[in-house]
mmCIF file of C-alpha atoms and ligand atoms in Angstrom:
data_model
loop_
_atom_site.group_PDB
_atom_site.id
_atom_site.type_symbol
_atom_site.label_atom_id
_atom_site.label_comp_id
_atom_site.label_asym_id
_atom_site.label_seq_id
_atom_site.Cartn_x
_atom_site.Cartn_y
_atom_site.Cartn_z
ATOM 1 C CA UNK A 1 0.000 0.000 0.000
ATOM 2 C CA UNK A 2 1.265 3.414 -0.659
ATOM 3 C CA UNK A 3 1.960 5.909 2.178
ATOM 4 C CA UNK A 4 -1.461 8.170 1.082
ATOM 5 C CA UNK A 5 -3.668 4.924 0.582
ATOM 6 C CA UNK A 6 -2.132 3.969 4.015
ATOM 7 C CA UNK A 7 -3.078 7.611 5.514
ATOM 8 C CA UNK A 8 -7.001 7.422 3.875
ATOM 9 C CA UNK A 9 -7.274 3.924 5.027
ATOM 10 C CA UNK A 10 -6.107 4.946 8.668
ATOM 11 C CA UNK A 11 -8.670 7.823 8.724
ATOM 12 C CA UNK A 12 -11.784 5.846 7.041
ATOM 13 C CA UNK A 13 -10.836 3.747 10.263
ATOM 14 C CA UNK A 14 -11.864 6.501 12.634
ATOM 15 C CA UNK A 15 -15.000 6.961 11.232
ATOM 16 C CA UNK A 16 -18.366 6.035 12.397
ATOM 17 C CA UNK A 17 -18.764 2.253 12.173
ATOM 18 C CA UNK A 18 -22.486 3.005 10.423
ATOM 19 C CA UNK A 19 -20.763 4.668 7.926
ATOM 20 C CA UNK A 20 -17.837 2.136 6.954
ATOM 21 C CA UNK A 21 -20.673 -0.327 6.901
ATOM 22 C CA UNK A 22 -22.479 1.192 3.883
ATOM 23 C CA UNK A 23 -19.753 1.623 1.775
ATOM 24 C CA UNK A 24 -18.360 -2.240 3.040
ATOM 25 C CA UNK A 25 -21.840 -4.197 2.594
ATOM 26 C CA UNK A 26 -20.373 -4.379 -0.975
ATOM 27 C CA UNK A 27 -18.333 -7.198 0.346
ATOM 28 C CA UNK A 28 -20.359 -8.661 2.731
ATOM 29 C CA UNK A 29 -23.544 -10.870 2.624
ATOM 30 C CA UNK A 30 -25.442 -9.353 5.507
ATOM 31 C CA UNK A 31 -25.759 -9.329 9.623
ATOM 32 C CA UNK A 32 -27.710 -12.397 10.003
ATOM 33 C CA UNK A 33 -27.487 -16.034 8.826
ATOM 34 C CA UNK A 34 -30.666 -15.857 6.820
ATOM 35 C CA UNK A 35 -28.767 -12.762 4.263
ATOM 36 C CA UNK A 36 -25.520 -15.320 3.651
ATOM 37 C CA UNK A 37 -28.293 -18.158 2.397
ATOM 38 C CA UNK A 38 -30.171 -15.800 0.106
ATOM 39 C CA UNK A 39 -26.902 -14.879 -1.601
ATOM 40 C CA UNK A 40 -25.483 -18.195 -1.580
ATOM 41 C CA UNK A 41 -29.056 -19.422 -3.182
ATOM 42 C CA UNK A 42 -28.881 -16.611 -5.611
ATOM 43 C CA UNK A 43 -25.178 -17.813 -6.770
ATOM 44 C CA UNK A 44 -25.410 -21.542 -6.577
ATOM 45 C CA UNK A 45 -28.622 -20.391 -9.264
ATOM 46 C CA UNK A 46 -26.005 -18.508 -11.765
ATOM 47 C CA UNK A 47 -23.871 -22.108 -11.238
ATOM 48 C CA UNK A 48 -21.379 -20.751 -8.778
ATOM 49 C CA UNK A 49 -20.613 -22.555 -5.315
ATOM 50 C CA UNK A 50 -20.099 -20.839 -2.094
ATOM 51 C CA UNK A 51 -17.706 -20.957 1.199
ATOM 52 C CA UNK A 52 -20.185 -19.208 3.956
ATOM 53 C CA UNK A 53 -18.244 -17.930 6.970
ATOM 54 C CA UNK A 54 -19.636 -16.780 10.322
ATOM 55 C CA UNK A 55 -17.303 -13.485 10.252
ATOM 56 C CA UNK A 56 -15.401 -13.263 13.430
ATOM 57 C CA UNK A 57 -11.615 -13.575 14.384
ATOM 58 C CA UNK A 58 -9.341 -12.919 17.599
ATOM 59 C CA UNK A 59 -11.594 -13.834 20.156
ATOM 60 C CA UNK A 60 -10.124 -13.791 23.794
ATOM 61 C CA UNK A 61 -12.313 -15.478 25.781
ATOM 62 C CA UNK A 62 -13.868 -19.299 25.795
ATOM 63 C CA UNK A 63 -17.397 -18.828 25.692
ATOM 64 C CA UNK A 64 -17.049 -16.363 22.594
ATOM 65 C CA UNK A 65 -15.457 -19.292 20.683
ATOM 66 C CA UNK A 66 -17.773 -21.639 21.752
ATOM 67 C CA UNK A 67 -20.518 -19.604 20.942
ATOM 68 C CA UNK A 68 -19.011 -19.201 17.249
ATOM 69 C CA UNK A 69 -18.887 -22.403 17.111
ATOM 70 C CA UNK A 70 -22.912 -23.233 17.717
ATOM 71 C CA UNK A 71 -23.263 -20.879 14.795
ATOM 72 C CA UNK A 72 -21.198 -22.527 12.675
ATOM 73 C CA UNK A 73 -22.993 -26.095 13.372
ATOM 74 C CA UNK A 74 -26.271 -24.167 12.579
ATOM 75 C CA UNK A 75 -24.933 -22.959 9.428
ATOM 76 C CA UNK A 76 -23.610 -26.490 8.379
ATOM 77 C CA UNK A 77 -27.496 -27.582 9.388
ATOM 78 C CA UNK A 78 -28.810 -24.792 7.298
ATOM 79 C CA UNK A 79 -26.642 -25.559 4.348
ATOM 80 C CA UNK A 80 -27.245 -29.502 4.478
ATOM 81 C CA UNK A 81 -31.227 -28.049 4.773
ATOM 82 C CA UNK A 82 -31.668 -25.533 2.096
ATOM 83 C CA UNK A 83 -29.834 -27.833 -0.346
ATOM 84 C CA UNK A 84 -27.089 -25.068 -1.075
ATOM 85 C CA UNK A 85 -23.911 -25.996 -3.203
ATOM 86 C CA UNK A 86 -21.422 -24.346 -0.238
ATOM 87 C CA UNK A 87 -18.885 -25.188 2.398
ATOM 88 C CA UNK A 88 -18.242 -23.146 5.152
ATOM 89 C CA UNK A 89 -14.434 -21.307 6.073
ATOM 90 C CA UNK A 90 -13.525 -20.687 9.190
ATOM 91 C CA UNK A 91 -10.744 -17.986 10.953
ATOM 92 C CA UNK A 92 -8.636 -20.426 13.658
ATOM 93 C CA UNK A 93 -8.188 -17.248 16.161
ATOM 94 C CA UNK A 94 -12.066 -16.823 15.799
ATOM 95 C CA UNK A 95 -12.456 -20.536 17.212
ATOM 96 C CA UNK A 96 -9.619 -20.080 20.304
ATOM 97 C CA UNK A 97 -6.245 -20.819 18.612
ATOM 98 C CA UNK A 98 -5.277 -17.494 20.874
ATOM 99 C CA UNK A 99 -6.568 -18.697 24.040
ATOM 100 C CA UNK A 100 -5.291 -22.162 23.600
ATOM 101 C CA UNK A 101 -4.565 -24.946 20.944
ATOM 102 C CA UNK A 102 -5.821 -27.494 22.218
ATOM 103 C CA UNK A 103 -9.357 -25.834 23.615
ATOM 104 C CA UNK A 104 -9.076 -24.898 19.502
ATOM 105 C CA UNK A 105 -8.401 -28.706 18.348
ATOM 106 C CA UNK A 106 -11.699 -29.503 20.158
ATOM 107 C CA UNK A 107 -13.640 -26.641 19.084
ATOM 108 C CA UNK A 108 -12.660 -27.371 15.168
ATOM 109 C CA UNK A 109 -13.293 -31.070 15.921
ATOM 110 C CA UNK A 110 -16.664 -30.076 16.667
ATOM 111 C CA UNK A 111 -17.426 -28.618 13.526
ATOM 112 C CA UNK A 112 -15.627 -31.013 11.350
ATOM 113 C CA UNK A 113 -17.676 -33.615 13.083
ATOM 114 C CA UNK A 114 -20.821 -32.218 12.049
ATOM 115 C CA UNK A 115 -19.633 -31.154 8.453
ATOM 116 C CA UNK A 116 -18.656 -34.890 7.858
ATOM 117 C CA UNK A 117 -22.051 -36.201 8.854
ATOM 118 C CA UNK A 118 -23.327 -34.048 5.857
ATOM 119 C CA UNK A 119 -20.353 -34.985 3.520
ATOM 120 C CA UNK A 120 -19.162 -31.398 3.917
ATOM 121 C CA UNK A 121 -15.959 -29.550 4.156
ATOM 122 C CA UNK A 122 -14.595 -26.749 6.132
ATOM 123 C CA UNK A 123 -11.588 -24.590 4.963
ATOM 124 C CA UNK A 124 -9.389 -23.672 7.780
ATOM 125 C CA UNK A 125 -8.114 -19.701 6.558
ATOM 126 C CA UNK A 126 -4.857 -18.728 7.252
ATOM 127 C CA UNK A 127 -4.488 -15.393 9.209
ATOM 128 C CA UNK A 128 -1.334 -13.377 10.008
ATOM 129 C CA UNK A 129 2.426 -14.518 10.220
ATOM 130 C CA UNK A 130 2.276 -14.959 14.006
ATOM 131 C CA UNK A 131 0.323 -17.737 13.482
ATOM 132 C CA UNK A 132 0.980 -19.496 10.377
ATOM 133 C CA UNK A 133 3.132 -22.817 12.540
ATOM 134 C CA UNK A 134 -0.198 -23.162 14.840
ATOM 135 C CA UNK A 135 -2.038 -22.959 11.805
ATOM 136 C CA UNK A 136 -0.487 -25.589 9.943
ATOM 137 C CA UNK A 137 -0.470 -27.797 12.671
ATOM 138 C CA UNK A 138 -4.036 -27.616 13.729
ATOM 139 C CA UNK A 139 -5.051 -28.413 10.100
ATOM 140 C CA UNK A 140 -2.103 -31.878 10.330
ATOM 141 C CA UNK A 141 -4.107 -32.357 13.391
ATOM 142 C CA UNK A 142 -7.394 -32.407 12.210
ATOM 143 C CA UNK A 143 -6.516 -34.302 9.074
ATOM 144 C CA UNK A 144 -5.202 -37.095 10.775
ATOM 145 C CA UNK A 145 -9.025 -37.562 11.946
ATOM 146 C CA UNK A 146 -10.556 -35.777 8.907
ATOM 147 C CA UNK A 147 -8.801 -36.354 6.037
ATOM 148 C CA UNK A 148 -11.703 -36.024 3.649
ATOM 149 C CA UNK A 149 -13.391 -33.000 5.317
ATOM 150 C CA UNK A 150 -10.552 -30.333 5.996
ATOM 151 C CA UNK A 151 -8.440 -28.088 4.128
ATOM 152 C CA UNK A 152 -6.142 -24.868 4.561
ATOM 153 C CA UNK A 153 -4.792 -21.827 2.981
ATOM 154 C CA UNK A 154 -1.474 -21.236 1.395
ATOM 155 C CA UNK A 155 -0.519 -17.321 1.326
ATOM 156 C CA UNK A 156 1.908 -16.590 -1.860
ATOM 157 C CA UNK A 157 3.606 -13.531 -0.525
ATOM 158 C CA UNK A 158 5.170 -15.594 2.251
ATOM 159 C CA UNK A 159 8.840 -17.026 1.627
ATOM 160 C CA UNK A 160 8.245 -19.763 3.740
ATOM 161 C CA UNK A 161 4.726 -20.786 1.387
ATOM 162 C CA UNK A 162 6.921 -23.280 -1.122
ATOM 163 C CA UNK A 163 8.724 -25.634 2.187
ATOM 164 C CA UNK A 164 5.012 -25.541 3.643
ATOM 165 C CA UNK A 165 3.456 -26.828 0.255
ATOM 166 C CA UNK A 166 6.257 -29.446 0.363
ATOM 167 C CA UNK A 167 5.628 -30.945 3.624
ATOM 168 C CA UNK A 168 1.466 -30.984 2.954
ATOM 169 C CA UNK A 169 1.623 -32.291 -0.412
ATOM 170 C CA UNK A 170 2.732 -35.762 1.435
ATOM 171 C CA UNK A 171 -0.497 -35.928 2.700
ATOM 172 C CA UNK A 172 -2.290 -34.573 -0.311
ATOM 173 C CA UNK A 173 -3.700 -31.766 1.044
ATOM 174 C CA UNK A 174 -6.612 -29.667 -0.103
ATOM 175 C CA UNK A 175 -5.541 -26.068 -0.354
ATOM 176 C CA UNK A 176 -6.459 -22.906 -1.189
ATOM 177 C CA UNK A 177 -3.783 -20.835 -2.197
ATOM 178 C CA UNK A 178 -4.352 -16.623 -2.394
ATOM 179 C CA UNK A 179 -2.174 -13.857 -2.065
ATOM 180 C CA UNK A 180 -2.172 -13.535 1.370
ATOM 181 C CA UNK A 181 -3.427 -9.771 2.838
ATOM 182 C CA UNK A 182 -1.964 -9.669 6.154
ATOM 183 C CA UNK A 183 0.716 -6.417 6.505
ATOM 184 C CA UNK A 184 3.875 -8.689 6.855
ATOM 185 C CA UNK A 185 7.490 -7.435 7.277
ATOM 186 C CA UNK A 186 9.997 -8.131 4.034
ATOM 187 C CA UNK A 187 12.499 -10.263 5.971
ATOM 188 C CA UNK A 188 9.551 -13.373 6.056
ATOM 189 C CA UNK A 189 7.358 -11.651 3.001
ATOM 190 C CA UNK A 190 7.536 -10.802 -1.017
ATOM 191 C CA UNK A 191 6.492 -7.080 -1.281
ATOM 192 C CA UNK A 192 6.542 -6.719 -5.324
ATOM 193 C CA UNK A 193 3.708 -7.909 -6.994
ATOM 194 C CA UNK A 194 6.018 -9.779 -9.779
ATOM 195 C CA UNK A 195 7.358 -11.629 -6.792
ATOM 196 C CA UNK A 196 3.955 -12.920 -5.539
ATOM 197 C CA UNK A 197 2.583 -13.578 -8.562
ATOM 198 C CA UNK A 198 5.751 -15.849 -9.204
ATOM 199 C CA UNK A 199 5.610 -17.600 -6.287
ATOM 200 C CA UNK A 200 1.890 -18.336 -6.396
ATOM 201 C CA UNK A 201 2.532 -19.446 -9.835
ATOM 202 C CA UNK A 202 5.504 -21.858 -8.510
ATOM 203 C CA UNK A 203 3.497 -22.550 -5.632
ATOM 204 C CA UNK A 204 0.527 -23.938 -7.854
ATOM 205 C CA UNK A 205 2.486 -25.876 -10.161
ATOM 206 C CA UNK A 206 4.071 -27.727 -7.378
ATOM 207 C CA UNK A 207 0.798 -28.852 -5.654
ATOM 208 C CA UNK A 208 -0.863 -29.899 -8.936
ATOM 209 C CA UNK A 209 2.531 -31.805 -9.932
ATOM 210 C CA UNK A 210 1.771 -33.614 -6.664
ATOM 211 C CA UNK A 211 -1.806 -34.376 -7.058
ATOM 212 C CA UNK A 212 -3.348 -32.428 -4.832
ATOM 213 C CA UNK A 213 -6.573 -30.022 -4.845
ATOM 214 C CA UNK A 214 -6.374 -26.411 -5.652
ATOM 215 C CA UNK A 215 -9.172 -23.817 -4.420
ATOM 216 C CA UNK A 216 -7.190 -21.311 -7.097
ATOM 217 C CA UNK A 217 -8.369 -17.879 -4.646
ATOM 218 C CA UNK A 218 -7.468 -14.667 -6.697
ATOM 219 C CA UNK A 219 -8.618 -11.859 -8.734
ATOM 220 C CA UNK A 220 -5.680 -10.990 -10.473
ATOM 221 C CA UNK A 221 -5.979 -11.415 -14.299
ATOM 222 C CA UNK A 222 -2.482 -12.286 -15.164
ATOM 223 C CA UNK A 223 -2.628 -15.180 -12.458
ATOM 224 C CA UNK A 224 -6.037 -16.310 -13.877
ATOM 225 C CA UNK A 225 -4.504 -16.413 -17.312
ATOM 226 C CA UNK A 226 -1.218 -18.509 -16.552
ATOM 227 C CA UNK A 227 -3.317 -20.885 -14.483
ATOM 228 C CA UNK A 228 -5.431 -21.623 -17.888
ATOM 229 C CA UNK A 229 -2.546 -22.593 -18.846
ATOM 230 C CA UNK A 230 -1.474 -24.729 -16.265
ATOM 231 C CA UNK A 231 -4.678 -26.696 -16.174
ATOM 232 C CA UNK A 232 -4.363 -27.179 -20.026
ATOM 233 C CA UNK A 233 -0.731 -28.573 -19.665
ATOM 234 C CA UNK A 234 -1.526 -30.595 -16.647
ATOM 235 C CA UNK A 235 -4.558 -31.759 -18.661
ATOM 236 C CA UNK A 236 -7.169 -31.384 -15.680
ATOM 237 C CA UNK A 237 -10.194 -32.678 -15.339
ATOM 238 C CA UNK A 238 -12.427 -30.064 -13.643
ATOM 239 C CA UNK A 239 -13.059 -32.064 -10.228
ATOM 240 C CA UNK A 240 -9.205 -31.485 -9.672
ATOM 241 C CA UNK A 241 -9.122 -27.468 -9.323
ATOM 242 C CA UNK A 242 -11.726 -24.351 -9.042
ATOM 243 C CA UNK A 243 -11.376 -20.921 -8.947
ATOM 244 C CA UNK A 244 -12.062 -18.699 -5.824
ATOM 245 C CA UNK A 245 -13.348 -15.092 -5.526
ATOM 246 C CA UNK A 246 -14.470 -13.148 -3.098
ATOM 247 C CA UNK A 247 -18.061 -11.816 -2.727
ATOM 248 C CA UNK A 248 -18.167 -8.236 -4.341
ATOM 249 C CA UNK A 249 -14.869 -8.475 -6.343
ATOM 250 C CA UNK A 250 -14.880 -8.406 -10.062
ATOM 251 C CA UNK A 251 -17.518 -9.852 -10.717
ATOM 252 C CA UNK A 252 -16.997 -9.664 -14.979
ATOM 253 C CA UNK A 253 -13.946 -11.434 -14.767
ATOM 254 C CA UNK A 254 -15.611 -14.258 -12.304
ATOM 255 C CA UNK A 255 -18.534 -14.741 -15.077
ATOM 256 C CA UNK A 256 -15.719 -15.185 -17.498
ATOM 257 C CA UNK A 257 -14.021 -18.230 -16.081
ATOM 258 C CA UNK A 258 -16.978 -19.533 -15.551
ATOM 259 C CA UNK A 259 -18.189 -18.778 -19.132
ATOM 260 C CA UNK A 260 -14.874 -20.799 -20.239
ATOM 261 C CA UNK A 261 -16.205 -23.824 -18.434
ATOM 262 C CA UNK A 262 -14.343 -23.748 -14.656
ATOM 263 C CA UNK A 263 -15.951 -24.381 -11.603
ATOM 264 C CA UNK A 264 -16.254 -21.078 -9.445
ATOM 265 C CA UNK A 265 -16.553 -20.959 -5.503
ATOM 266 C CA UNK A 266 -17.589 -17.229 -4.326
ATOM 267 C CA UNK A 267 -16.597 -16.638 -0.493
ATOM 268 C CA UNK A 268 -19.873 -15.344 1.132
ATOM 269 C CA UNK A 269 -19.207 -13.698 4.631
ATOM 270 C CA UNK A 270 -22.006 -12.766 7.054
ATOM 271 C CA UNK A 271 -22.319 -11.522 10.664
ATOM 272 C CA UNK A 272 -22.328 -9.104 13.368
ATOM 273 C CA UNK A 273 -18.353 -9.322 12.966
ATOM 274 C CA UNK A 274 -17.603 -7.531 9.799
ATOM 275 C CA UNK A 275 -15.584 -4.792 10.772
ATOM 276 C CA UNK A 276 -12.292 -6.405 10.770
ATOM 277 C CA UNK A 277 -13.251 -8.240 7.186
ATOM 278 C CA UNK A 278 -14.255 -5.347 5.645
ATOM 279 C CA UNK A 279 -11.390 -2.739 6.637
ATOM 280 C CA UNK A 280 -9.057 -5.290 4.543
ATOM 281 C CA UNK A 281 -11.332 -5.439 1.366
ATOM 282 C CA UNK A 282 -11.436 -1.864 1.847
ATOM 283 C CA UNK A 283 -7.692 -1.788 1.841
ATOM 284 C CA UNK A 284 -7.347 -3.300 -1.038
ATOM 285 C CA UNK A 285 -9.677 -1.185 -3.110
ATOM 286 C CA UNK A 286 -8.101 2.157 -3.084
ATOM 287 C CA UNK A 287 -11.380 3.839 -5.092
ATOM 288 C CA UNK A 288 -13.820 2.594 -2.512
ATOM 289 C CA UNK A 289 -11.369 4.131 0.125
ATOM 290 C CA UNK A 290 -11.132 7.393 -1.255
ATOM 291 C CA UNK A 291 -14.576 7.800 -1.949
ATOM 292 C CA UNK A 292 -15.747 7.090 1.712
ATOM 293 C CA UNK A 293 -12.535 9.328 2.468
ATOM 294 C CA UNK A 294 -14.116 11.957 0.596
ATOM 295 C CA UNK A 295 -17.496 11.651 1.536
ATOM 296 C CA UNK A 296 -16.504 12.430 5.588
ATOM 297 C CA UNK A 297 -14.789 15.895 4.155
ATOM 298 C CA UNK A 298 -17.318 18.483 4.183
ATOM 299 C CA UNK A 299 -15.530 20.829 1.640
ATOM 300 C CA UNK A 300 -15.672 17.832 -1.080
ATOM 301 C CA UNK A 301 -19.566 17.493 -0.746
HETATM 302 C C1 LIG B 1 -11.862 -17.015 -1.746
HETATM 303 C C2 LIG B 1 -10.769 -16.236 -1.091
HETATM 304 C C3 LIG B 1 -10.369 -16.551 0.192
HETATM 305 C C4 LIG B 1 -9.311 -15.873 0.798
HETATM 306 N N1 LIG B 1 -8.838 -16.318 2.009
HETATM 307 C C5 LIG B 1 -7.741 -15.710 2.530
HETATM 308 C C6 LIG B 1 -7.108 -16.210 3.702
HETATM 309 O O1 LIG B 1 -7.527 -17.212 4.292
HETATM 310 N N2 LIG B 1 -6.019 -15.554 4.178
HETATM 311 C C7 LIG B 1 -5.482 -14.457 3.549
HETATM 312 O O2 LIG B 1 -4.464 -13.924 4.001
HETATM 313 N N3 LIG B 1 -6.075 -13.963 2.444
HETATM 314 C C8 LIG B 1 -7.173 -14.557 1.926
HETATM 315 N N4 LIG B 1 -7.729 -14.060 0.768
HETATM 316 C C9 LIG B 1 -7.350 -12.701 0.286
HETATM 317 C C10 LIG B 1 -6.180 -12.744 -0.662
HETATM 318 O O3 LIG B 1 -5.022 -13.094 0.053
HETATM 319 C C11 LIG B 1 -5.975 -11.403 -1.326
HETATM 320 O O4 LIG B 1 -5.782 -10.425 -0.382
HETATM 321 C C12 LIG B 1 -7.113 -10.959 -2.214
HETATM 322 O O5 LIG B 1 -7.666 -12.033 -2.882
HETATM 323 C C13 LIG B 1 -6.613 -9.945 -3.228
HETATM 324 O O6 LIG B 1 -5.582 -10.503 -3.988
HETATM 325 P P1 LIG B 1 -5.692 -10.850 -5.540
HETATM 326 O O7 LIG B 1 -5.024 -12.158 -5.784
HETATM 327 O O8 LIG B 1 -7.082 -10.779 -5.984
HETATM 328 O O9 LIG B 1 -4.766 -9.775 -6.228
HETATM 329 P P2 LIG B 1 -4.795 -8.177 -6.172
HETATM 330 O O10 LIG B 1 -3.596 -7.758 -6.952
HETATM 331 O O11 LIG B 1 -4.973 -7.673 -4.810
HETATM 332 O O12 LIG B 1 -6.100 -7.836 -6.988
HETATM 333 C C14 LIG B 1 -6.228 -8.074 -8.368
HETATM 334 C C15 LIG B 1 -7.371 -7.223 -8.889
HETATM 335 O O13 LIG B 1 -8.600 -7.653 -8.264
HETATM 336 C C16 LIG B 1 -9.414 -6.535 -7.953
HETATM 337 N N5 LIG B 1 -9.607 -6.499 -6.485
HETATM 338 C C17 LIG B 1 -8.931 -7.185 -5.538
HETATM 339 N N6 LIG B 1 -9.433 -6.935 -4.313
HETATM 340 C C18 LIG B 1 -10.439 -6.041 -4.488
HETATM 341 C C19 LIG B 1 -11.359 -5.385 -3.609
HETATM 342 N N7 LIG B 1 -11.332 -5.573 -2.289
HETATM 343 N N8 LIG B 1 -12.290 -4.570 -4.159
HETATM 344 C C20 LIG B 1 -12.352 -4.372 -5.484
HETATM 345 N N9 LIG B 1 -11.503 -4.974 -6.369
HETATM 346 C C21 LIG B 1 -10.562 -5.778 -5.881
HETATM 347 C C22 LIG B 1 -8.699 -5.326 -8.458
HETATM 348 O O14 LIG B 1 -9.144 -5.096 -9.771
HETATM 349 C C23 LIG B 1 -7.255 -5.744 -8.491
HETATM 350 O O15 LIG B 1 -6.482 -5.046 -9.421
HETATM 351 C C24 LIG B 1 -8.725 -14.768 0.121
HETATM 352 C C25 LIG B 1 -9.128 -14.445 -1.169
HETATM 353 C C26 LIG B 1 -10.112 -15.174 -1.797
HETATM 354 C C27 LIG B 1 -10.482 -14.835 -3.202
#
């Protein structure tokens, strides 16, 4: 981010949470449970899957995760109910990893449980740097129990992505690989966009060299186009890879891989939680920034 993007984001920050939320709802599905199933019914209808997440992350305290995860299990009812085409994706510090890991093990156990009992599958995300090892080894964890029903995310802009990708591609892992959007220093991170794209481009021909499943999470054209032609040389069948977006993000370019025939997965957040979620879309989208930047300046009105 440059140093003025960085100074608008830090001041949309201070304004009134009713106000970031209009200009964020772009990104999110709604406040309640019932607003994530009406737009995941109204993708899986265009032929798109979803990932529904209960937004939430860093939670302190026991009974916070606990209560995040009774949502979850009532989301993974809902979904097995209303017959939608979605998995669900989960934040680890949302479920406890910061409290304790193994309180977390059980809490994630919980959930996998259920999502197995409806042939489901819950994506583990990755969050920032500090806890990428306890991250990793929850998801070994859980596979060891799971191994059909559990999967994690790669980040491309971390050096330490391609050893990781190594060690889980023993075990066949299901990723999802991104970018990564967590503010990470350059001793452990790639900071020019060349660099990630080149490493998520490594990082996706080594796990479909070693058989395993790619959620392929991005929005970034150039990315899109070299993994065409990754799948073409690898000759994939289409139950081997998808593409990921998020909800509210270029939407033309989504309906164009799907147009060419790939399978599409659209992450759908909802919840009471969506501050944290949608300051980092927000960061990302320099326009929408400046215009709620602008909007809180009386003199631009
Ligand atoms: C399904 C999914 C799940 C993810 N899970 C994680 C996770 O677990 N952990 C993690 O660290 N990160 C996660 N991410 C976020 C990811 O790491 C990137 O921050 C994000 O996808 C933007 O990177 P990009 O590859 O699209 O490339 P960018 O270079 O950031 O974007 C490419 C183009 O996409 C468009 N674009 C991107 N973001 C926006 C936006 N907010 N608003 C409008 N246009 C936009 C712009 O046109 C931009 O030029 C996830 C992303 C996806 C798609």
């Amino acid at each position: 981010m440059n140093p003025l993007h960085n100074l608008i984001v830090e001041t949309v920050k201070i304004m009134p949470k009713s106000i970031i939320y209009l200009f964020a709802k772009k990104y999110i599905a709604g406040k309640t449970l019932s607003n994530g199933v009406a737009v995941a019914k109204d993708l899986n209808s265009k032929g798109i899957m979803t990932t529904m997440d209960v937004l939430g992350e860093s939670v302190r305290q026991k009974e916070d995760a606990i209560n995040f995860v009774n949502q979850f299990l009532e989301l993974l009812d809902t979904i097995e109910k209303e017959k939608l085409n979605s998995n669900i994706s989960t934040k680890p510090t949302q479920l406890g990893l910061n409290i304790d890991f193994d309180f977390c093990v059980v809490q994630y156990e919980k959930i996998i449980e259920r999502a197995k009992m409806y042939n489901n599958f819950v994506r583990i995300d990755m969050e920032d740097s500090s806890t990428t090892d306890s991250i990793i080894k929850l998801y070994t964890k859980l596979y060891q129990k799971f191994p059909q029903n559990v999967g994690i995310v790669v980040q491309a802009y971390l050096h330490r992505t391609i050893d990781d990708v190594r060690e889980m591609d023993k075990i066949k892992t299901n990723y999802r690989l991104c970018k990564g959007i967590y503010i990470e220093p350059k001793e452990i991170a790639y900071k020019e966009k060349k660099e990630v794209r080149d490493n998520f481009i490594k990082n996706l021909n080594l796990m479909l060299d070693d058989g395993c499943y790619v959620g392929i999470a991005t929005h970034d054209k150039p990315i899109i186009d070299k993994a065409f032609e990754i799948i073409k040389t690898h000759k994939l069948s289409k139950d081997k890879y998808e593409f990921q977006m998020l909800y509210g993000v270029t939407e033309n370019l989504r309906k164009q891989i799907l147009d060419n025939g790939h399978r599409m997965r659209v992450y759908v957040p909802f919840g009471d939680q969506w501050y944290y979620y949608a300051i980092r879309r927000l960061q990302e989208n320099p326009q929408v920034a400046w215009t709620m930047f602008k909007s809180f300046l009386p003199f631009t009105k």
